[in-house]
Every structure is written in C-alpha cells, then in structure tokens.
Amino acid sequence: MVLSRFAPAPTGFLHLGHVVNAIYVWGLARAAGGRVLLRMEDHDRIRCRPEYESSILDDLAWLGFEPDDGLHPLLRQSDRGDVYRDALDRLRRAHHVYACECSRKHIAGERYDGFCRDRGLTDGSGRGLRVRVGSGVETFDDLLLGVMEHEPAGQCGDLLLRDRDGNWTYQFAVTVDDMMQGITDVIRGEDLASSTGRQLRLRLMLGGAGRPHFTHHPLILKPGGEKLSKSAADTGVRELRQSGLTPEDVIGRAAAAVGLIGQFTPVAAHRVADFFRDSPRGGRIHRASSR
Ligand SMILES: [Zn+2]
C-alpha cells in the first residue's frame, strides 16, 4: 500500500508551489490506491508561527485536499522531542555522535569538514550535535529524475542533527518521521532532491529496514528562474481566493504552471489522480507499490 505525506513548514502561507506538491502527492498516491498523511514540519521554532499553520490548514481544506487520517491529532514535529531524543540515543549507540560549536559562518559552503569530530566537546547550550558520516555512495531510482547517486560524506560531511539553538534539523526530523510513519513514497519538489542521499544514509544508520521510493517533481519558477517562496499577490492561495478564484481554478493554474496540462483548465482536487493514472509515471508508481 502506497503511503505518502504532505508536509508543509508553517513558516509562511500556502502558495502555488505547495499546490503543485499537493497535486503530485495526492495524485500519485490516489492513482496507486494509496493514502496521504499530513505532517507539520515545524522543527524550526524560530521561524514557525501558529497563524501560518491555521492558514495552511484552512487553505488546504478549501482546495479540497484531505489527509486520510484527518487532523486530530495533527502530527507536529514540535511535539516530537521525545521521539527525536530516542532516535538520537539509538544513533549514539552505534555511531560517533559529537558536539560541534562551529557556527554557520565558520563552515564554508555546504560541506562540514569535521573540525569538532575529535575535540571531545561536551553537549551543551550553544553547541550542535553531529553524527560522523562514513564514505560510500547512496543510489536511488527517482520516479521522475531517474537513477541518482549521492555521496553524503563528500556532499555535506558529518550531518547536523540538532543545531546550536537546540532545533532538530530538517534532515534528521524528516528521516525519523518518514521511518516511524512507514512512509513508502516521498514526493516533493526537485529542490529537495539533493537531500535524498543523506536521508537514506541516516535511515541506514538508524537501523531502518527498507527504504521509500522517491519522486522529485518540477517547481514553479518565477520568470527570472528563481523558485517561489513566500506568498505573493499572484501566487498566494489566500490572495487568489480573495480575488474570486475557485479551488478548481487554483489547482488548474498550478497544474498548468508545471506542464501537467498543456493549457489552463479548472481541476478539482478529487480528480488529480487522473494526471497519473494512465501515464507511464502513474504506471511506475503502481508497479513500485506492488513490489
Ligand atoms: Zn564543529
């Protein structure tokens, strides 16, 4: 059974980029007879706000995308400190987890050079936690991007699990949540494709059996080629609602923006599986799910 998740971060309002993700998540899951869970990725306590969360839930309901287990209880990463601490303890038993006091400024680029690995620092405030990442390549067959190879140690070095402010990192929280919720299909934007190798490695280090299938889908790009971020007049769902558009208009607009339809036509949330049912992509997720 395909089980996927829609996992917004309440750091802003819902925009067309989220709608594209919802189309792929619900569409691919439904086309395979599968289910969708909702998860609030509010691990960043500084940037997340309750008013964003309630607005996201409201817009999602208005669009017609319904999570299969409902919203009660709503799974929030901010409620899962105990779960992440347990996972951290599990990692500590088999791997080298160490405190790191390097600030982002001290780390040139994306890769951490292991400066604190053998310094024997004690855990404490103002210090993050990392796990040593060994060499080796992680390979996966992305539904849309094809076979990809990542080498986590070369790409990012030892992984940050908790940052210097005490926040669990995206990579760690997502890996633990996907494992514990039994997610079979991770469906997200192409901007997150590069995270996949390190999440697969972390899963392995946490003793995870099996691994999910990955689908990284196209993003809506602004005319300048940058990706959409915060809500704006022409892309924010609440602004589009206020301008009189229907849910079908908004979903159709998002589908057209990433080429799922040749030109705009209204699409209802319960019809998004039609994009994938008879396509080679839908067929592939079908076969993957029956493995
Ligand atoms: Zn360090």
PDB file of C-alpha atoms and ligand atoms in Angstrom:
ATOM      1  CA  MET A   1       0.000   0.000   0.000  1.00  0.00           C
ATOM      2  CA  VAL A   2       1.395   3.388  -1.025  1.00  0.00           C
ATOM      3  CA  LEU A   3       1.594   5.805   1.910  1.00  0.00           C
ATOM      4  CA  SER A   4       2.771   9.339   1.237  1.00  0.00           C
ATOM      5  CA  ARG A   5       2.736  12.584   3.159  1.00  0.00           C
ATOM      6  CA  PHE A   6       2.086  16.279   2.648  1.00  0.00           C
ATOM      7  CA  ALA A   7       4.476  18.074   4.954  1.00  0.00           C
ATOM      8  CA  PRO A   8       4.362  21.872   4.879  1.00  0.00           C
ATOM      9  CA  ALA A   9       6.534  24.050   7.120  1.00  0.00           C
ATOM     10  CA  PRO A  10       4.407  26.738   8.812  1.00  0.00           C
ATOM     11  CA  THR A  11       6.922  29.466   8.031  1.00  0.00           C
ATOM     12  CA  GLY A  12       4.611  31.216   5.573  1.00  0.00           C
ATOM     13  CA  PHE A  13       1.279  30.973   3.788  1.00  0.00           C
ATOM     14  CA  LEU A  14       0.305  28.362   1.218  1.00  0.00           C
ATOM     15  CA  HIS A  15       1.266  29.294  -2.352  1.00  0.00           C
ATOM     16  CA  LEU A  16       1.029  27.728  -5.804  1.00  0.00           C
ATOM     17  CA  GLY A  17       4.242  25.783  -5.192  1.00  0.00           C
ATOM     18  CA  HIS A  18       2.536  23.939  -2.341  1.00  0.00           C
ATOM     19  CA  VAL A  19      -0.462  23.313  -4.581  1.00  0.00           C
ATOM     20  CA  VAL A  20       1.821  21.670  -7.151  1.00  0.00           C
ATOM     21  CA  ASN A  21       3.209  19.442  -4.400  1.00  0.00           C
ATOM     22  CA  ALA A  22      -0.310  18.557  -3.227  1.00  0.00           C
ATOM     23  CA  ILE A  23      -1.260  17.606  -6.808  1.00  0.00           C
ATOM     24  CA  TYR A  24       1.695  15.211  -7.024  1.00  0.00           C
ATOM     25  CA  VAL A  25       1.297  13.800  -3.501  1.00  0.00           C
ATOM     26  CA  TRP A  26      -2.458  13.177  -3.640  1.00  0.00           C
ATOM     27  CA  GLY A  27      -2.427  12.409  -7.374  1.00  0.00           C
ATOM     28  CA  LEU A  28       0.310   9.758  -7.307  1.00  0.00           C
ATOM     29  CA  ALA A  29      -0.935   8.236  -4.047  1.00  0.00           C
ATOM     30  CA  ARG A  30      -4.564   8.049  -5.211  1.00  0.00           C
ATOM     31  CA  ALA A  31      -3.586   6.712  -8.650  1.00  0.00           C
ATOM     32  CA  ALA A  32      -1.886   3.830  -6.848  1.00  0.00           C
ATOM     33  CA  GLY A  33      -4.825   3.314  -4.458  1.00  0.00           C
ATOM     34  CA  GLY A  34      -2.724   4.752  -1.643  1.00  0.00           C
ATOM     35  CA  ARG A  35      -3.110   7.126   1.286  1.00  0.00           C
ATOM     36  CA  VAL A  36      -1.779  10.535   2.336  1.00  0.00           C
ATOM     37  CA  LEU A  37      -0.830  11.743   5.825  1.00  0.00           C
ATOM     38  CA  LEU A  38      -0.372  15.363   6.888  1.00  0.00           C
ATOM     39  CA  ARG A  39       2.668  16.429   8.897  1.00  0.00           C
ATOM     40  CA  MET A  40       3.522  19.942  10.134  1.00  0.00           C
ATOM     41  CA  GLU A  41       7.255  20.391   9.755  1.00  0.00           C
ATOM     42  CA  ASP A  42       7.645  22.995  12.467  1.00  0.00           C
ATOM     43  CA  HIS A  43      11.054  21.871  13.733  1.00  0.00           C
ATOM     44  CA  ASP A  44      12.349  25.438  13.377  1.00  0.00           C
ATOM     45  CA  ARG A  45      10.878  27.077  16.465  1.00  0.00           C
ATOM     46  CA  ILE A  46      12.093  30.500  15.455  1.00  0.00           C
ATOM     47  CA  ARG A  47      10.516  30.787  12.001  1.00  0.00           C
ATOM     48  CA  CYS A  48       7.279  28.827  12.533  1.00  0.00           C
ATOM     49  CA  ARG A  49       4.074  30.552  13.640  1.00  0.00           C
ATOM     50  CA  PRO A  50       0.652  29.196  14.689  1.00  0.00           C
ATOM     51  CA  GLU A  51      -1.150  31.634  12.381  1.00  0.00           C
ATOM     52  CA  TYR A  52       0.679  30.162   9.392  1.00  0.00           C
ATOM     53  CA  GLU A  53      -0.343  26.678  10.469  1.00  0.00           C
ATOM     54  CA  SER A  54      -4.039  27.541  10.779  1.00  0.00           C
ATOM     55  CA  SER A  55      -3.967  29.384   7.466  1.00  0.00           C
ATOM     56  CA  ILE A  56      -2.311  26.400   5.728  1.00  0.00           C
ATOM     57  CA  LEU A  57      -4.945  24.025   7.129  1.00  0.00           C
ATOM     58  CA  ASP A  58      -7.737  26.362   6.091  1.00  0.00           C
ATOM     59  CA  ASP A  59      -6.425  26.789   2.530  1.00  0.00           C
ATOM     60  CA  LEU A  60      -5.822  23.061   2.159  1.00  0.00           C
ATOM     61  CA  ALA A  61      -9.411  22.274   3.205  1.00  0.00           C
ATOM     62  CA  TRP A  62     -10.717  24.957   0.849  1.00  0.00           C
ATOM     63  CA  LEU A  63      -8.746  23.420  -2.036  1.00  0.00           C
ATOM     64  CA  GLY A  64     -10.246  20.021  -1.183  1.00  0.00           C
ATOM     65  CA  PHE A  65      -7.077  18.084  -0.324  1.00  0.00           C
ATOM     66  CA  GLU A  66      -7.986  15.839   2.613  1.00  0.00           C
ATOM     67  CA  PRO A  67      -5.454  13.859   4.651  1.00  0.00           C
ATOM     68  CA  ASP A  68      -6.650  10.299   5.198  1.00  0.00           C
ATOM     69  CA  ASP A  69      -6.132  10.176   8.956  1.00  0.00           C
ATOM     70  CA  GLY A  70      -7.727  13.579   9.435  1.00  0.00           C
ATOM     71  CA  LEU A  71      -6.228  16.341  11.534  1.00  0.00           C
ATOM     72  CA  HIS A  72      -6.828  15.012  15.053  1.00  0.00           C
ATOM     73  CA  PRO A  73      -4.288  14.551  16.280  1.00  0.00           C
ATOM     74  CA  LEU A  74      -2.226  16.685  13.935  1.00  0.00           C
ATOM     75  CA  LEU A  75       1.321  15.416  13.784  1.00  0.00           C
ATOM     76  CA  ARG A  76       3.670  18.299  14.541  1.00  0.00           C
ATOM     77  CA  GLN A  77       7.433  17.963  14.722  1.00  0.00           C
ATOM     78  CA  SER A  78       7.458  20.392  17.655  1.00  0.00           C
ATOM     79  CA  ASP A  79       5.567  17.781  19.720  1.00  0.00           C
ATOM     80  CA  ARG A  80       8.032  15.017  18.964  1.00  0.00           C
ATOM     81  CA  GLY A  81      11.073  15.919  21.037  1.00  0.00           C
ATOM     82  CA  ASP A  82      10.944  12.561  22.854  1.00  0.00           C
ATOM     83  CA  VAL A  83      10.842  10.642  19.593  1.00  0.00           C
ATOM     84  CA  TYR A  84      13.868  12.504  18.224  1.00  0.00           C
ATOM     85  CA  ARG A  85      15.766  12.056  21.512  1.00  0.00           C
ATOM     86  CA  ASP A  86      15.126   8.300  21.343  1.00  0.00           C
ATOM     87  CA  ALA A  87      16.399   8.222  17.769  1.00  0.00           C
ATOM     88  CA  LEU A  88      19.451  10.215  18.831  1.00  0.00           C
ATOM     89  CA  ASP A  89      20.178   7.687  21.590  1.00  0.00           C
ATOM     90  CA  ARG A  90      19.910   4.902  19.043  1.00  0.00           C
ATOM     91  CA  LEU A  91      22.400   6.682  16.791  1.00  0.00           C
ATOM     92  CA  ARG A  92      24.801   7.264  19.695  1.00  0.00           C
ATOM     93  CA  ARG A  93      24.927   3.567  20.494  1.00  0.00           C
ATOM     94  CA  ALA A  94      26.238   2.576  17.065  1.00  0.00           C
ATOM     95  CA  HIS A  95      27.844   5.712  15.659  1.00  0.00           C
ATOM     96  CA  HIS A  96      30.059   8.630  16.600  1.00  0.00           C
ATOM     97  CA  VAL A  97      27.773  11.476  17.652  1.00  0.00           C
ATOM     98  CA  TYR A  98      29.608  14.579  18.851  1.00  0.00           C
ATOM     99  CA  ALA A  99      29.053  18.155  19.925  1.00  0.00           C
ATOM    100  CA  CYS A 100      30.073  20.873  17.473  1.00  0.00           C
ATOM    101  CA  GLU A 101      30.411  24.546  18.215  1.00  0.00           C
ATOM    102  CA  CYS A 102      31.081  25.752  14.692  1.00  0.00           C
ATOM    103  CA  SER A 103      28.746  28.473  13.529  1.00  0.00           C
ATOM    104  CA  ARG A 104      27.385  28.592  10.030  1.00  0.00           C
ATOM    105  CA  LYS A 105      29.877  31.369   9.342  1.00  0.00           C
ATOM    106  CA  HIS A 106      32.774  29.028  10.059  1.00  0.00           C
ATOM    107  CA  ILE A 107      31.573  26.450   7.603  1.00  0.00           C
ATOM    108  CA  ALA A 108      32.410  27.470   4.073  1.00  0.00           C
ATOM    109  CA  GLY A 109      29.772  26.179   1.696  1.00  0.00           C
ATOM    110  CA  GLU A 110      27.546  23.211   2.380  1.00  0.00           C
ATOM    111  CA  ARG A 111      30.177  20.719   3.492  1.00  0.00           C
ATOM    112  CA  TYR A 112      31.310  20.433   7.111  1.00  0.00           C
ATOM    113  CA  ASP A 113      34.982  19.494   7.424  1.00  0.00           C
ATOM    114  CA  GLY A 114      34.756  17.574  10.716  1.00  0.00           C
ATOM    115  CA  PHE A 115      36.589  20.229  12.723  1.00  0.00           C
ATOM    116  CA  CYS A 116      34.991  19.218  16.077  1.00  0.00           C
ATOM    117  CA  ARG A 117      34.898  15.465  15.410  1.00  0.00           C
ATOM    118  CA  ASP A 118      37.724  14.537  17.783  1.00  0.00           C
ATOM    119  CA  ARG A 119      37.678  17.524  20.125  1.00  0.00           C
ATOM    120  CA  GLY A 120      35.640  15.698  22.783  1.00  0.00           C
ATOM    121  CA  LEU A 121      33.374  18.679  23.466  1.00  0.00           C
ATOM    122  CA  THR A 122      30.562  18.099  25.940  1.00  0.00           C
ATOM    123  CA  ASP A 123      26.960  18.655  24.887  1.00  0.00           C
ATOM    124  CA  GLY A 124      25.617  21.975  25.973  1.00  0.00           C
ATOM    125  CA  SER A 125      23.925  25.178  25.053  1.00  0.00           C
ATOM    126  CA  GLY A 126      25.381  26.915  22.062  1.00  0.00           C
ATOM    127  CA  ARG A 127      26.576  23.595  20.686  1.00  0.00           C
ATOM    128  CA  GLY A 128      25.043  21.497  17.960  1.00  0.00           C
ATOM    129  CA  LEU A 129      25.197  17.733  17.546  1.00  0.00           C
ATOM    130  CA  ARG A 130      26.601  15.922  14.534  1.00  0.00           C
ATOM    131  CA  VAL A 131      26.989  12.322  13.531  1.00  0.00           C
ATOM    132  CA  ARG A 132      30.033  11.064  11.706  1.00  0.00           C
ATOM    133  CA  VAL A 133      29.189  10.060   8.137  1.00  0.00           C
ATOM    134  CA  GLY A 134      31.364   7.406   6.507  1.00  0.00           C
ATOM    135  CA  SER A 135      32.274   7.274   2.844  1.00  0.00           C
ATOM    136  CA  GLY A 136      30.221   5.499   0.205  1.00  0.00           C
ATOM    137  CA  VAL A 137      27.567   6.275  -2.358  1.00  0.00           C
ATOM    138  CA  GLU A 138      23.781   6.131  -1.939  1.00  0.00           C
ATOM    139  CA  THR A 139      21.907   5.256  -5.117  1.00  0.00           C
ATOM    140  CA  PHE A 140      18.174   5.592  -5.705  1.00  0.00           C
ATOM    141  CA  ASP A 141      15.836   5.456  -8.673  1.00  0.00           C
ATOM    142  CA  ASP A 142      13.756   8.616  -8.680  1.00  0.00           C
ATOM    143  CA  LEU A 143      10.391   8.210 -10.369  1.00  0.00           C
ATOM    144  CA  LEU A 144      10.883  11.352 -12.447  1.00  0.00           C
ATOM    145  CA  LEU A 145      14.614  12.081 -12.363  1.00  0.00           C
ATOM    146  CA  GLY A 146      15.816   8.512 -12.884  1.00  0.00           C
ATOM    147  CA  VAL A 147      18.784   6.875 -11.180  1.00  0.00           C
ATOM    148  CA  MET A 148      20.734   9.271  -8.949  1.00  0.00           C
ATOM    149  CA  GLU A 149      23.932   8.816  -6.974  1.00  0.00           C
ATOM    150  CA  HIS A 150      24.843  10.890  -3.925  1.00  0.00           C
ATOM    151  CA  GLU A 151      27.923  10.689  -1.758  1.00  0.00           C
ATOM    152  CA  PRO A 152      26.847  12.192   1.597  1.00  0.00           C
ATOM    153  CA  ALA A 153      30.330  12.467   3.156  1.00  0.00           C
ATOM    154  CA  GLY A 154      31.644  14.409   0.161  1.00  0.00           C
ATOM    155  CA  GLN A 155      28.483  16.425  -0.279  1.00  0.00           C
ATOM    156  CA  CYS A 156      27.844  17.621   3.277  1.00  0.00           C
ATOM    157  CA  GLY A 157      30.286  15.904   5.637  1.00  0.00           C
ATOM    158  CA  ASP A 158      29.174  14.881   9.134  1.00  0.00           C
ATOM    159  CA  LEU A 159      25.447  15.534   9.444  1.00  0.00           C
ATOM    160  CA  LEU A 160      23.997  18.093  11.817  1.00  0.00           C
ATOM    161  CA  LEU A 161      21.223  16.518  13.909  1.00  0.00           C
ATOM    162  CA  ARG A 162      20.477  19.393  16.266  1.00  0.00           C
ATOM    163  CA  ASP A 163      21.606  22.949  15.703  1.00  0.00           C
ATOM    164  CA  ARG A 164      23.267  25.357  18.111  1.00  0.00           C
ATOM    165  CA  ASP A 165      19.866  26.793  19.088  1.00  0.00           C
ATOM    166  CA  GLY A 166      18.592  23.345  20.077  1.00  0.00           C
ATOM    167  CA  ASN A 167      16.385  22.839  16.994  1.00  0.00           C
ATOM    168  CA  TRP A 168      16.296  19.379  15.437  1.00  0.00           C
ATOM    169  CA  THR A 169      17.404  19.706  11.825  1.00  0.00           C
ATOM    170  CA  TYR A 170      15.181  19.139   8.836  1.00  0.00           C
ATOM    171  CA  GLN A 171      17.281  16.174   7.640  1.00  0.00           C
ATOM    172  CA  PHE A 172      17.121  14.386  10.978  1.00  0.00           C
ATOM    173  CA  ALA A 173      13.461  15.067  11.837  1.00  0.00           C
ATOM    174  CA  VAL A 174      12.232  14.135   8.352  1.00  0.00           C
ATOM    175  CA  THR A 175      14.208  10.908   8.274  1.00  0.00           C
ATOM    176  CA  VAL A 176      12.909   9.834  11.703  1.00  0.00           C
ATOM    177  CA  ASP A 177       9.316  10.806  10.847  1.00  0.00           C
ATOM    178  CA  ASP A 178       9.314   9.054   7.468  1.00  0.00           C
ATOM    179  CA  MET A 179      10.648   5.895   9.114  1.00  0.00           C
ATOM    180  CA  MET A 180       8.222   5.938  12.026  1.00  0.00           C
ATOM    181  CA  GLN A 181       5.167   6.753   9.927  1.00  0.00           C
ATOM    182  CA  GLY A 182       6.043   3.993   7.480  1.00  0.00           C
ATOM    183  CA  ILE A 183       6.054   6.364   4.500  1.00  0.00           C
ATOM    184  CA  THR A 184       6.537   4.331   1.296  1.00  0.00           C
ATOM    185  CA  ASP A 185       6.643   7.239  -1.145  1.00  0.00           C
ATOM    186  CA  VAL A 186       8.385  10.543  -0.530  1.00  0.00           C
ATOM    187  CA  ILE A 187       7.020  13.017  -3.080  1.00  0.00           C
ATOM    188  CA  ARG A 188       8.488  16.523  -3.002  1.00  0.00           C
ATOM    189  CA  GLY A 189       9.965  19.312  -5.115  1.00  0.00           C
ATOM    190  CA  GLU A 190      13.187  18.997  -7.100  1.00  0.00           C
ATOM    191  CA  ASP A 191      14.892  21.481  -4.782  1.00  0.00           C
ATOM    192  CA  LEU A 192      14.997  18.723  -2.147  1.00  0.00           C
ATOM    193  CA  ALA A 193      16.426  16.024  -4.427  1.00  0.00           C
ATOM    194  CA  SER A 194      19.949  16.673  -3.138  1.00  0.00           C
ATOM    195  CA  SER A 195      18.838  15.797   0.423  1.00  0.00           C
ATOM    196  CA  THR A 196      17.935  12.259  -0.518  1.00  0.00           C
ATOM    197  CA  GLY A 197      21.338  10.573  -0.260  1.00  0.00           C
ATOM    198  CA  ARG A 198      21.974  11.864   3.262  1.00  0.00           C
ATOM    199  CA  GLN A 199      18.447  10.915   4.365  1.00  0.00           C
ATOM    200  CA  LEU A 200      18.946   7.395   3.029  1.00  0.00           C
ATOM    201  CA  ARG A 201      22.282   7.164   4.842  1.00  0.00           C
ATOM    202  CA  LEU A 202      20.796   8.444   8.093  1.00  0.00           C
ATOM    203  CA  ARG A 203      17.961   5.922   7.783  1.00  0.00           C
ATOM    204  CA  LEU A 204      20.508   3.150   7.401  1.00  0.00           C
ATOM    205  CA  MET A 205      22.459   4.396  10.416  1.00  0.00           C
ATOM    206  CA  LEU A 206      19.228   4.471  12.446  1.00  0.00           C
ATOM    207  CA  GLY A 207      18.684   0.833  11.581  1.00  0.00           C
ATOM    208  CA  GLY A 208      15.789   1.450   9.202  1.00  0.00           C
ATOM    209  CA  ALA A 209      14.709  -1.595   7.266  1.00  0.00           C
ATOM    210  CA  GLY A 210      13.744  -0.902   3.682  1.00  0.00           C
ATOM    211  CA  ARG A 211      13.625   2.479   2.054  1.00  0.00           C
ATOM    212  CA  PRO A 212      10.906   4.599   0.470  1.00  0.00           C
ATOM    213  CA  HIS A 213      10.531   5.414  -3.212  1.00  0.00           C
ATOM    214  CA  PHE A 214      11.354   8.986  -4.139  1.00  0.00           C
ATOM    215  CA  THR A 215       9.673  11.337  -6.584  1.00  0.00           C
ATOM    216  CA  HIS A 216      11.065  14.826  -7.054  1.00  0.00           C
ATOM    217  CA  HIS A 217       8.766  16.926  -9.187  1.00  0.00           C
ATOM    218  CA  PRO A 218       9.252  20.191 -11.134  1.00  0.00           C
ATOM    219  CA  LEU A 219       8.901  23.518  -9.337  1.00  0.00           C
ATOM    220  CA  ILE A 220       7.095  26.624 -10.488  1.00  0.00           C
ATOM    221  CA  LEU A 221       9.794  29.092 -11.362  1.00  0.00           C
ATOM    222  CA  LYS A 222       9.496  32.842 -11.424  1.00  0.00           C
ATOM    223  CA  PRO A 223      10.270  34.494 -14.777  1.00  0.00           C
ATOM    224  CA  GLY A 224      13.832  35.051 -13.536  1.00  0.00           C
ATOM    225  CA  GLY A 225      14.253  31.328 -12.856  1.00  0.00           C
ATOM    226  CA  GLU A 226      14.121  31.511  -9.046  1.00  0.00           C
ATOM    227  CA  LYS A 227      11.733  29.268  -7.170  1.00  0.00           C
ATOM    228  CA  LEU A 228       8.613  30.620  -5.490  1.00  0.00           C
ATOM    229  CA  SER A 229       8.931  31.202  -1.803  1.00  0.00           C
ATOM    230  CA  LYS A 230       6.636  33.321   0.264  1.00  0.00           C
ATOM    231  CA  SER A 231       3.097  34.199  -0.569  1.00  0.00           C
ATOM    232  CA  ALA A 232       2.712  36.896  -3.182  1.00  0.00           C
ATOM    233  CA  ALA A 233      -0.267  38.503  -4.845  1.00  0.00           C
ATOM    234  CA  ASP A 234      -0.160  36.284  -7.914  1.00  0.00           C
ATOM    235  CA  THR A 235       0.832  33.024  -6.195  1.00  0.00           C
ATOM    236  CA  GLY A 236      -0.528  33.092  -2.617  1.00  0.00           C
ATOM    237  CA  VAL A 237      -3.555  30.830  -2.202  1.00  0.00           C
ATOM    238  CA  ARG A 238      -5.357  33.230   0.135  1.00  0.00           C
ATOM    239  CA  GLU A 239      -4.817  36.135  -2.284  1.00  0.00           C
ATOM    240  CA  LEU A 240      -6.112  34.021  -5.173  1.00  0.00           C
ATOM    241  CA  ARG A 241      -9.146  33.070  -3.043  1.00  0.00           C
ATOM    242  CA  GLN A 242      -9.806  36.707  -2.246  1.00  0.00           C
ATOM    243  CA  SER A 243      -9.608  37.623  -5.925  1.00  0.00           C
ATOM    244  CA  GLY A 244     -12.584  35.321  -6.578  1.00  0.00           C
ATOM    245  CA  LEU A 245     -10.890  32.227  -7.998  1.00  0.00           C
ATOM    246  CA  THR A 246     -12.423  28.816  -7.203  1.00  0.00           C
ATOM    247  CA  PRO A 247     -10.411  25.880  -5.786  1.00  0.00           C
ATOM    248  CA  GLU A 248     -10.578  24.281  -9.246  1.00  0.00           C
ATOM    249  CA  ASP A 249      -9.133  27.442 -10.810  1.00  0.00           C
ATOM    250  CA  VAL A 250      -6.204  27.460  -8.380  1.00  0.00           C
ATOM    251  CA  ILE A 251      -5.409  23.764  -8.845  1.00  0.00           C
ATOM    252  CA  GLY A 252      -5.701  24.133 -12.633  1.00  0.00           C
ATOM    253  CA  ARG A 253      -3.380  27.121 -12.570  1.00  0.00           C
ATOM    254  CA  ALA A 254      -0.761  25.185 -10.575  1.00  0.00           C
ATOM    255  CA  ALA A 255      -1.051  22.136 -12.862  1.00  0.00           C
ATOM    256  CA  ALA A 256      -0.587  24.282 -15.964  1.00  0.00           C
ATOM    257  CA  ALA A 257       2.423  26.064 -14.446  1.00  0.00           C
ATOM    258  CA  VAL A 258       4.416  22.806 -14.271  1.00  0.00           C
ATOM    259  CA  GLY A 259       3.112  21.375 -17.551  1.00  0.00           C
ATOM    260  CA  LEU A 260       0.784  18.704 -16.144  1.00  0.00           C
ATOM    261  CA  ILE A 261      -1.771  20.198 -18.533  1.00  0.00           C
ATOM    262  CA  GLY A 262      -0.943  21.954 -21.785  1.00  0.00           C
ATOM    263  CA  GLN A 263      -3.104  24.943 -21.011  1.00  0.00           C
ATOM    264  CA  PHE A 264      -5.187  26.106 -18.092  1.00  0.00           C
ATOM    265  CA  THR A 265      -8.401  24.288 -17.317  1.00  0.00           C
ATOM    266  CA  PRO A 266     -10.118  24.027 -13.901  1.00  0.00           C
ATOM    267  CA  VAL A 267      -9.268  20.830 -11.978  1.00  0.00           C
ATOM    268  CA  ALA A 268     -10.998  19.536  -8.825  1.00  0.00           C
ATOM    269  CA  ALA A 269      -8.864  18.105  -6.011  1.00  0.00           C
ATOM    270  CA  HIS A 270     -10.567  14.714  -6.278  1.00  0.00           C
ATOM    271  CA  ARG A 271      -9.527  14.497  -9.956  1.00  0.00           C
ATOM    272  CA  VAL A 272      -5.765  14.997  -9.579  1.00  0.00           C
ATOM    273  CA  ALA A 273      -5.106  11.243  -9.803  1.00  0.00           C
ATOM    274  CA  ASP A 274      -6.193  11.487 -13.450  1.00  0.00           C
ATOM    275  CA  PHE A 275      -2.864  13.177 -14.232  1.00  0.00           C
ATOM    276  CA  PHE A 276      -1.023   9.997 -13.265  1.00  0.00           C
ATOM    277  CA  ARG A 277      -3.377   7.055 -13.670  1.00  0.00           C
ATOM    278  CA  ASP A 278      -2.727   6.253 -17.300  1.00  0.00           C
ATOM    279  CA  SER A 279       0.671   7.838 -17.674  1.00  0.00           C
ATOM    280  CA  PRO A 280       3.930   5.900 -17.600  1.00  0.00           C
ATOM    281  CA  ARG A 281       4.651   7.723 -14.320  1.00  0.00           C
ATOM    282  CA  GLY A 282       1.450   6.504 -12.700  1.00  0.00           C
ATOM    283  CA  GLY A 283       2.132   3.030 -14.026  1.00  0.00           C
ATOM    284  CA  ARG A 284       5.572   3.085 -12.486  1.00  0.00           C
ATOM    285  CA  ILE A 285       4.369   4.022  -9.042  1.00  0.00           C
ATOM    286  CA  HIS A 286       1.739   1.290  -9.346  1.00  0.00           C
ATOM    287  CA  ARG A 287       4.420  -1.293 -10.043  1.00  0.00           C
ATOM    288  CA  ALA A 288       6.706   0.108  -7.364  1.00  0.00           C
ATOM    289  CA  SER A 289       3.937  -0.127  -4.786  1.00  0.00           C
ATOM    290  CA  SER A 290       3.191  -3.760  -5.580  1.00  0.00           C
ATOM    291  CA  ARG A 291       6.799  -4.835  -5.138  1.00  0.00           C
TER     292      ARG A 291
HETATM  293 ZN    ZN B   1      32.404  21.956  14.618  1.00  0.00          ZN
END
